PDB file of C-alpha atoms in Angstrom:
ATOM      1  CA  MET A   1      14.444 -15.684   7.479  1.00  0.00           C
ATOM      2  CA  PRO A   2      13.567 -13.260   4.705  1.00  0.00           C
ATOM      3  CA  GLY A   3      10.130 -13.314   3.134  1.00  0.00           C
ATOM      4  CA  ILE A   4       9.006 -13.630  -0.456  1.00  0.00           C
ATOM      5  CA  LEU A   5       6.751 -11.588  -2.643  1.00  0.00           C
ATOM      6  CA  GLN A   6       3.158 -12.572  -1.913  1.00  0.00           C
ATOM      7  CA  SER A   7       1.793 -10.191  -4.466  1.00  0.00           C
ATOM      8  CA  TYR A   8       2.839  -7.251  -6.635  1.00  0.00           C
ATOM      9  CA  THR A   9       1.231  -4.845  -9.077  1.00  0.00           C
ATOM     10  CA  MET A  10       2.655  -2.494 -11.679  1.00  0.00           C
ATOM     11  CA  GLY A  11       0.859   0.232 -13.589  1.00  0.00           C
ATOM     12  CA  VAL A  12       1.829   1.652 -16.965  1.00  0.00           C
ATOM     13  CA  PRO A  13       1.688   5.228 -18.269  1.00  0.00           C
ATOM     14  CA  ALA A  14      -0.732   6.433 -20.911  1.00  0.00           C
ATOM     15  CA  GLY A  15       0.114   5.058 -24.339  1.00  0.00           C
ATOM     16  CA  TRP A  16       1.151   1.666 -22.999  1.00  0.00           C
ATOM     17  CA  ILE A  17      -0.684  -1.667 -22.929  1.00  0.00           C
ATOM     18  CA  ALA A  18       0.294  -4.380 -20.463  1.00  0.00           C
ATOM     19  CA  TRP A  19      -0.648  -7.921 -19.594  1.00  0.00           C
ATOM     20  CA  ASN A  20       0.363 -10.829 -17.366  1.00  0.00           C
ATOM     21  CA  VAL A  21       2.774 -13.169 -19.161  1.00  0.00           C
ATOM     22  CA  GLY A  22       0.815 -16.245 -20.197  1.00  0.00           C
ATOM     23  CA  GLU A  23      -2.266 -14.197 -21.154  1.00  0.00           C
ATOM     24  CA  GLY A  24      -0.849 -12.430 -24.217  1.00  0.00           C
ATOM     25  CA  ALA A  25      -2.189 -14.842 -26.843  1.00  0.00           C
ATOM     26  CA  GLU A  26      -5.740 -14.886 -25.511  1.00  0.00           C
ATOM     27  CA  ARG A  27      -5.833 -11.124 -24.935  1.00  0.00           C
ATOM     28  CA  ALA A  28      -4.073 -10.020 -28.147  1.00  0.00           C
ATOM     29  CA  ASP A  29      -7.304  -8.903 -29.851  1.00  0.00           C
ATOM     30  CA  GLU A  30      -8.451  -6.994 -26.792  1.00  0.00           C
ATOM     31  CA  LEU A  31      -5.077  -5.313 -26.289  1.00  0.00           C
ATOM     32  CA  SER A  32      -4.690  -4.325 -29.938  1.00  0.00           C
ATOM     33  CA  ALA A  33      -8.147  -2.780 -29.923  1.00  0.00           C
ATOM     34  CA  LYS A  34      -7.219  -0.818 -26.816  1.00  0.00           C
ATOM     35  CA  ALA A  35      -4.035   0.581 -28.436  1.00  0.00           C
ATOM     36  CA  ALA A  36      -5.040   1.202 -32.070  1.00  0.00           C
ATOM     37  CA  ASP A  37      -7.987   2.175 -34.257  1.00  0.00           C
ATOM     38  CA  ALA A  38      -7.615   1.138 -37.889  1.00  0.00           C
ATOM     39  CA  PRO A  39      -7.412  -2.572 -38.802  1.00  0.00           C
ATOM     40  CA  GLU A  40      -3.867  -2.222 -40.124  1.00  0.00           C
ATOM     41  CA  ALA A  41      -2.755  -0.519 -36.935  1.00  0.00           C
ATOM     42  CA  LYS A  42      -4.446  -3.138 -34.789  1.00  0.00           C
ATOM     43  CA  GLU A  43      -2.660  -5.869 -36.720  1.00  0.00           C
ATOM     44  CA  ILE A  44       0.723  -4.285 -36.021  1.00  0.00           C
ATOM     45  CA  VAL A  45      -0.039  -4.180 -32.282  1.00  0.00           C
ATOM     46  CA  HIS A  46      -1.454  -7.714 -32.396  1.00  0.00           C
ATOM     47  CA  ARG A  47       1.798  -8.998 -33.869  1.00  0.00           C
ATOM     48  CA  GLY A  48       3.748  -7.049 -31.248  1.00  0.00           C
ATOM     49  CA  VAL A  49       1.806  -8.639 -28.378  1.00  0.00           C
ATOM     50  CA  LEU A  50       2.313 -12.153 -29.706  1.00  0.00           C
ATOM     51  CA  GLY A  51       5.975 -11.513 -30.393  1.00  0.00           C
ATOM     52  CA  LEU A  52       6.756 -10.147 -26.911  1.00  0.00           C
ATOM     53  CA  GLU A  53       4.672 -12.844 -25.254  1.00  0.00           C
ATOM     54  CA  ALA A  54       6.712 -15.536 -27.039  1.00  0.00           C
ATOM     55  CA  LEU A  55       9.962 -13.800 -26.083  1.00  0.00           C
ATOM     56  CA  CYS A  56       8.945 -13.644 -22.440  1.00  0.00           C
ATOM     57  CA  GLN A  57       8.304 -17.407 -22.364  1.00  0.00           C
ATOM     58  CA  ARG A  58      11.622 -18.280 -23.973  1.00  0.00           C
ATOM     59  CA  GLY A  59      14.601 -19.243 -21.804  1.00  0.00           C
ATOM     60  CA  ASP A  60      14.896 -19.585 -18.058  1.00  0.00           C
ATOM     61  CA  ALA A  61      13.993 -16.084 -16.852  1.00  0.00           C
ATOM     62  CA  LEU A  62      10.636 -15.728 -15.087  1.00  0.00           C
ATOM     63  CA  PHE A  63       8.918 -12.828 -16.713  1.00  0.00           C
ATOM     64  CA  VAL A  64       5.587 -11.965 -15.067  1.00  0.00           C
ATOM     65  CA  ARG A  65       4.390  -8.798 -16.872  1.00  0.00           C
ATOM     66  CA  ALA A  66       4.889  -7.476 -20.347  1.00  0.00           C
ATOM     67  CA  GLY A  67       3.993  -4.260 -22.123  1.00  0.00           C
ATOM     68  CA  LEU A  68       4.221  -2.293 -25.372  1.00  0.00           C
ATOM     69  CA  TRP A  69       4.488   1.438 -25.865  1.00  0.00           C
ATOM     70  CA  VAL A  70       2.190   2.515 -28.673  1.00  0.00           C
ATOM     71  CA  PRO A  71       2.005   6.327 -28.512  1.00  0.00           C
ATOM     72  CA  ASP A  72       0.226   6.797 -31.860  1.00  0.00           C
ATOM     73  CA  ARG A  73      -2.935   4.736 -32.136  1.00  0.00           C
ATOM     74  CA  THR A  74      -3.434   5.799 -35.749  1.00  0.00           C
ATOM     75  CA  THR A  75      -0.332   3.860 -36.848  1.00  0.00           C
ATOM     76  CA  GLY A  76      -0.072   1.198 -34.132  1.00  0.00           C
ATOM     77  CA  GLU A  77       3.737   1.528 -34.239  1.00  0.00           C
ATOM     78  CA  VAL A  78       5.377  -0.143 -31.237  1.00  0.00           C
ATOM     79  CA  VAL A  79       8.257   2.098 -30.156  1.00  0.00           C
ATOM     80  CA  ALA A  80       9.328   0.256 -26.975  1.00  0.00           C
ATOM     81  CA  THR A  81       8.756  -2.910 -24.982  1.00  0.00           C
ATOM     82  CA  ALA A  82       8.684  -3.624 -21.233  1.00  0.00           C
ATOM     83  CA  GLN A  83       9.272  -6.846 -19.349  1.00  0.00           C
ATOM     84  CA  LEU A  84       8.981  -7.361 -15.588  1.00  0.00           C
ATOM     85  CA  GLU A  85      11.077 -10.240 -14.301  1.00  0.00           C
ATOM     86  CA  LEU A  86      10.841 -11.920 -10.898  1.00  0.00           C
ATOM     87  CA  ARG A  87      14.305 -12.990  -9.681  1.00  0.00           C
ATOM     88  CA  THR A  88      14.848 -15.306  -6.713  1.00  0.00           C
ATOM     89  CA  GLY A  89      18.028 -15.161  -4.660  1.00  0.00           C
ATOM     90  CA  PRO A  90      19.393 -17.287  -1.768  1.00  0.00           C
ATOM     91  CA  LEU A  91      16.509 -18.304   0.489  1.00  0.00           C
ATOM     92  CA  ASP A  92      18.338 -17.626   3.752  1.00  0.00           C
ATOM     93  CA  ARG A  93      19.009 -13.915   3.305  1.00  0.00           C
ATOM     94  CA  ASP A  94      17.600 -10.708   1.866  1.00  0.00           C
ATOM     95  CA  ALA A  95      18.404  -9.918  -1.727  1.00  0.00           C
ATOM     96  CA  SER A  96      21.532  -7.774  -1.650  1.00  0.00           C
ATOM     97  CA  TRP A  97      21.194  -4.346  -3.175  1.00  0.00           C
ATOM     98  CA  SER A  98      24.882  -3.555  -2.596  1.00  0.00           C
ATOM     99  CA  GLU A  99      26.119  -6.766  -4.245  1.00  0.00           C
ATOM    100  CA  GLN A 100      23.933  -6.163  -7.268  1.00  0.00           C
ATOM    101  CA  LEU A 101      25.134  -2.567  -7.527  1.00  0.00           C
ATOM    102  CA  GLU A 102      28.738  -3.735  -7.672  1.00  0.00           C
ATOM    103  CA  GLN A 103      27.874  -6.285 -10.326  1.00  0.00           C
ATOM    104  CA  ALA A 104      26.087  -3.621 -12.351  1.00  0.00           C
ATOM    105  CA  LYS A 105      29.080  -1.324 -12.166  1.00  0.00           C
ATOM    106  CA  SER A 106      31.440  -4.078 -13.294  1.00  0.00           C
ATOM    107  CA  PHE A 107      29.151  -5.097 -16.190  1.00  0.00           C
ATOM    108  CA  THR A 108      30.732  -6.458 -19.355  1.00  0.00           C
ATOM    109  CA  SER A 109      28.838  -6.906 -22.606  1.00  0.00           C
ATOM    110  CA  GLN A 110      27.629 -10.278 -23.734  1.00  0.00           C
ATOM    111  CA  ARG A 111      29.223 -11.940 -26.722  1.00  0.00           C
ATOM    112  CA  GLY A 112      27.681 -10.636 -29.936  1.00  0.00           C
ATOM    113  CA  PHE A 113      26.945  -7.144 -28.556  1.00  0.00           C
ATOM    114  CA  LYS A 114      28.839  -3.860 -28.667  1.00  0.00           C
ATOM    115  CA  ILE A 115      28.205  -1.303 -25.907  1.00  0.00           C
ATOM    116  CA  PHE A 116      28.247   2.357 -26.978  1.00  0.00           C
ATOM    117  CA  ASP A 117      27.259   3.901 -23.636  1.00  0.00           C
ATOM    118  CA  ARG A 118      26.283   2.769 -20.180  1.00  0.00           C
ATOM    119  CA  ALA A 119      25.309   4.388 -16.873  1.00  0.00           C
ATOM    120  CA  VAL A 120      24.407   2.955 -13.460  1.00  0.00           C
ATOM    121  CA  GLU A 121      22.516   4.899 -10.799  1.00  0.00           C
ATOM    122  CA  PRO A 122      21.414   3.964  -7.267  1.00  0.00           C
ATOM    123  CA  MET A 123      17.838   5.083  -6.678  1.00  0.00           C
ATOM    124  CA  THR A 124      14.830   4.574  -4.426  1.00  0.00           C
ATOM    125  CA  VAL A 125      11.225   3.922  -5.443  1.00  0.00           C
ATOM    126  CA  LYS A 126       8.147   3.347  -3.291  1.00  0.00           C
ATOM    127  CA  ALA A 127       8.651  -0.434  -3.231  1.00  0.00           C
ATOM    128  CA  GLY A 128      12.264  -0.167  -1.958  1.00  0.00           C
ATOM    129  CA  PRO A 129      15.851   0.650  -2.915  1.00  0.00           C
ATOM    130  CA  ALA A 130      16.618   0.124  -6.592  1.00  0.00           C
ATOM    131  CA  ILE A 131      19.325   0.220  -9.226  1.00  0.00           C
ATOM    132  CA  GLY A 132      18.849   1.976 -12.552  1.00  0.00           C
ATOM    133  CA  GLU A 133      20.917   0.955 -15.569  1.00  0.00           C
ATOM    134  CA  VAL A 134      20.912   2.593 -18.979  1.00  0.00           C
ATOM    135  CA  THR A 135      22.698   0.780 -21.816  1.00  0.00           C
ATOM    136  CA  VAL A 136      23.024   1.826 -25.479  1.00  0.00           C
ATOM    137  CA  LEU A 137      24.165  -1.142 -27.589  1.00  0.00           C
ATOM    138  CA  ALA A 138      24.255  -2.869 -30.945  1.00  0.00           C
ATOM    139  CA  GLU A 139      24.119  -6.520 -31.988  1.00  0.00           C
ATOM    140  CA  ARG A 140      27.183  -7.632 -33.926  1.00  0.00           C
ATOM    141  CA  ARG A 141      25.181 -10.329 -35.721  1.00  0.00           C
ATOM    142  CA  GLY A 142      21.585 -11.433 -36.074  1.00  0.00           C
ATOM    143  CA  ARG A 143      20.801  -7.740 -36.354  1.00  0.00           C
ATOM    144  CA  LEU A 144      17.047  -7.950 -36.479  1.00  0.00           C
ATOM    145  CA  LEU A 145      16.561  -4.302 -35.580  1.00  0.00           C
ATOM    146  CA  ALA A 146      19.774  -2.912 -37.099  1.00  0.00           C
ATOM    147  CA  ARG A 147      19.454   0.240 -39.153  1.00  0.00           C
ATOM    148  CA  SER A 148      23.052   1.388 -39.361  1.00  0.00           C
ATOM    149  CA  SER A 149      26.490   0.686 -38.054  1.00  0.00           C
ATOM    150  CA  GLY A 150      25.669   2.734 -34.935  1.00  0.00           C
ATOM    151  CA  PRO A 151      23.621   1.782 -31.884  1.00  0.00           C
ATOM    152  CA  ASP A 152      20.623  -0.467 -32.467  1.00  0.00           C
ATOM    153  CA  LEU A 153      18.982  -0.522 -29.055  1.00  0.00           C
ATOM    154  CA  ALA A 154      18.624   1.545 -25.922  1.00  0.00           C
ATOM    155  CA  GLN A 155      17.753  -0.328 -22.738  1.00  0.00           C
ATOM    156  CA  VAL A 156      16.618   1.084 -19.430  1.00  0.00           C
ATOM    157  CA  GLU A 157      16.585  -1.453 -16.576  1.00  0.00           C
ATOM    158  CA  ILE A 158      15.388  -0.802 -13.010  1.00  0.00           C
ATOM    159  CA  THR A 159      15.839  -3.519 -10.395  1.00  0.00           C
ATOM    160  CA  VAL A 160      13.806  -3.113  -7.191  1.00  0.00           C
ATOM    161  CA  PHE A 161      14.762  -4.692  -3.851  1.00  0.00           C
ATOM    162  CA  PRO A 162      11.714  -4.872  -1.533  1.00  0.00           C
ATOM    163  CA  PRO A 163      12.944  -4.708   2.125  1.00  0.00           C
ATOM    164  CA  GLY A 164      13.007  -8.016   3.974  1.00  0.00           C
ATOM    165  CA  CYS A 165      12.624 -10.058   0.825  1.00  0.00           C
ATOM    166  CA  SER A 166      14.842 -12.666  -0.938  1.00  0.00           C
ATOM    167  CA  GLU A 167      13.225 -11.830  -4.283  1.00  0.00           C
ATOM    168  CA  VAL A 168      13.618  -8.790  -6.524  1.00  0.00           C
ATOM    169  CA  LEU A 169      11.680  -7.351  -9.438  1.00  0.00           C
ATOM    170  CA  CYS A 170      13.573  -6.246 -12.554  1.00  0.00           C
ATOM    171  CA  LEU A 171      11.864  -3.950 -15.081  1.00  0.00           C
ATOM    172  CA  ARG A 172      13.543  -3.960 -18.506  1.00  0.00           C
ATOM    173  CA  THR A 173      12.447  -1.494 -21.196  1.00  0.00           C
ATOM    174  CA  ILE A 174      13.921  -1.460 -24.682  1.00  0.00           C
ATOM    175  CA  THR A 175      13.605   0.776 -27.738  1.00  0.00           C
ATOM    176  CA  ALA A 176      15.179   0.866 -31.169  1.00  0.00           C
ATOM    177  CA  GLU A 177      14.477   4.584 -31.387  1.00  0.00           C
ATOM    178  CA  GLN A 178      17.578   6.350 -30.104  1.00  0.00           C
ATOM    179  CA  GLY A 179      15.733   9.672 -29.859  1.00  0.00           C
ATOM    180  CA  LEU A 180      13.403   8.155 -27.305  1.00  0.00           C
ATOM    181  CA  LEU A 181      16.044   7.190 -24.741  1.00  0.00           C
ATOM    182  CA  GLU A 182      15.349  10.094 -22.357  1.00  0.00           C
ATOM    183  CA  ALA A 183      11.595   9.646 -22.646  1.00  0.00           C
ATOM    184  CA  LEU A 184      11.916   5.894 -22.120  1.00  0.00           C
ATOM    185  CA  GLY A 185      13.855   6.559 -18.947  1.00  0.00           C
ATOM    186  CA  GLN A 186      11.000   8.659 -17.664  1.00  0.00           C
ATOM    187  CA  GLU A 187       8.444   6.027 -18.647  1.00  0.00           C
ATOM    188  CA  ALA A 188      10.474   3.272 -16.931  1.00  0.00           C
ATOM    189  CA  ARG A 189      10.854   5.371 -13.772  1.00  0.00           C
ATOM    190  CA  ALA A 190       7.067   5.910 -13.699  1.00  0.00           C
ATOM    191  CA  MET A 191       6.430   2.176 -14.001  1.00  0.00           C
ATOM    192  CA  ALA A 192       8.997   1.393 -11.273  1.00  0.00           C
ATOM    193  CA  GLU A 193       7.427   4.021  -9.017  1.00  0.00           C
ATOM    194  CA  SER A 194       4.011   2.422  -9.533  1.00  0.00           C
ATOM    195  CA  LEU A 195       5.166  -0.939  -8.185  1.00  0.00           C
ATOM    196  CA  THR A 196       3.395  -2.070  -5.049  1.00  0.00           C
ATOM    197  CA  VAL A 197       4.534  -5.204  -3.228  1.00  0.00           C
ATOM    198  CA  VAL A 198       3.364  -7.368  -0.336  1.00  0.00           C
ATOM    199  CA  VAL A 199       6.144  -9.349   1.353  1.00  0.00           C
ATOM    200  CA  GLY A 200       5.199 -12.313   3.556  1.00  0.00           C
ATOM    201  CA  PRO A 201       6.625 -15.461   5.096  1.00  0.00           C
ATOM    202  CA  ARG A 202       7.691 -18.265   2.787  1.00  0.00           C
ATOM    203  CA  GLY A 203       5.062 -20.993   2.477  1.00  0.00           C
ATOM    204  CA  GLU A 204       2.093 -18.605   2.477  1.00  0.00           C
ATOM    205  CA  ALA A 205       2.305 -17.541  -1.187  1.00  0.00           C
TER     206      ALA A 205
END
């Protein structure tokens, strides 16, 4: 019988702030002060924390960590977001890296989105085998971040499969700055590499 994740930690590179989902509202002042200097810049970060916290608690996905990339503390501009999701698979077997890889390769866009570019790469991080996915896309409607008729968003997603575990961790990072795609990939890889996990028998979590 495969185990489950008893505990996990994830660090973030310099220029990022991160928190456990559920703590964003109470820590928004602290986090904004950590990321920005001037009151106006702090307010931008503050709004970003509350917005991402609300997004993480919407829907059925179980997001456990969230983060914002704020490289310039003088402006407080948020250039990317990060969400760490805990996914639970069938209880009687290990999460299948190979099955997920095939699904990633056969990916089709959701209704309302247009895919401009996509790449899937098998990889390995310290916590286990992983799958990296890079997607450049645009929303067809409800274009909150739209700036032109071209791509709106770049997403880097890394899903990690701890050995002997029925659960996986999926890190999703998103930016609306197309020029930051390569840098975001490096930031996401660093976060995925920082993951540490403890797998144990079910019932002891």
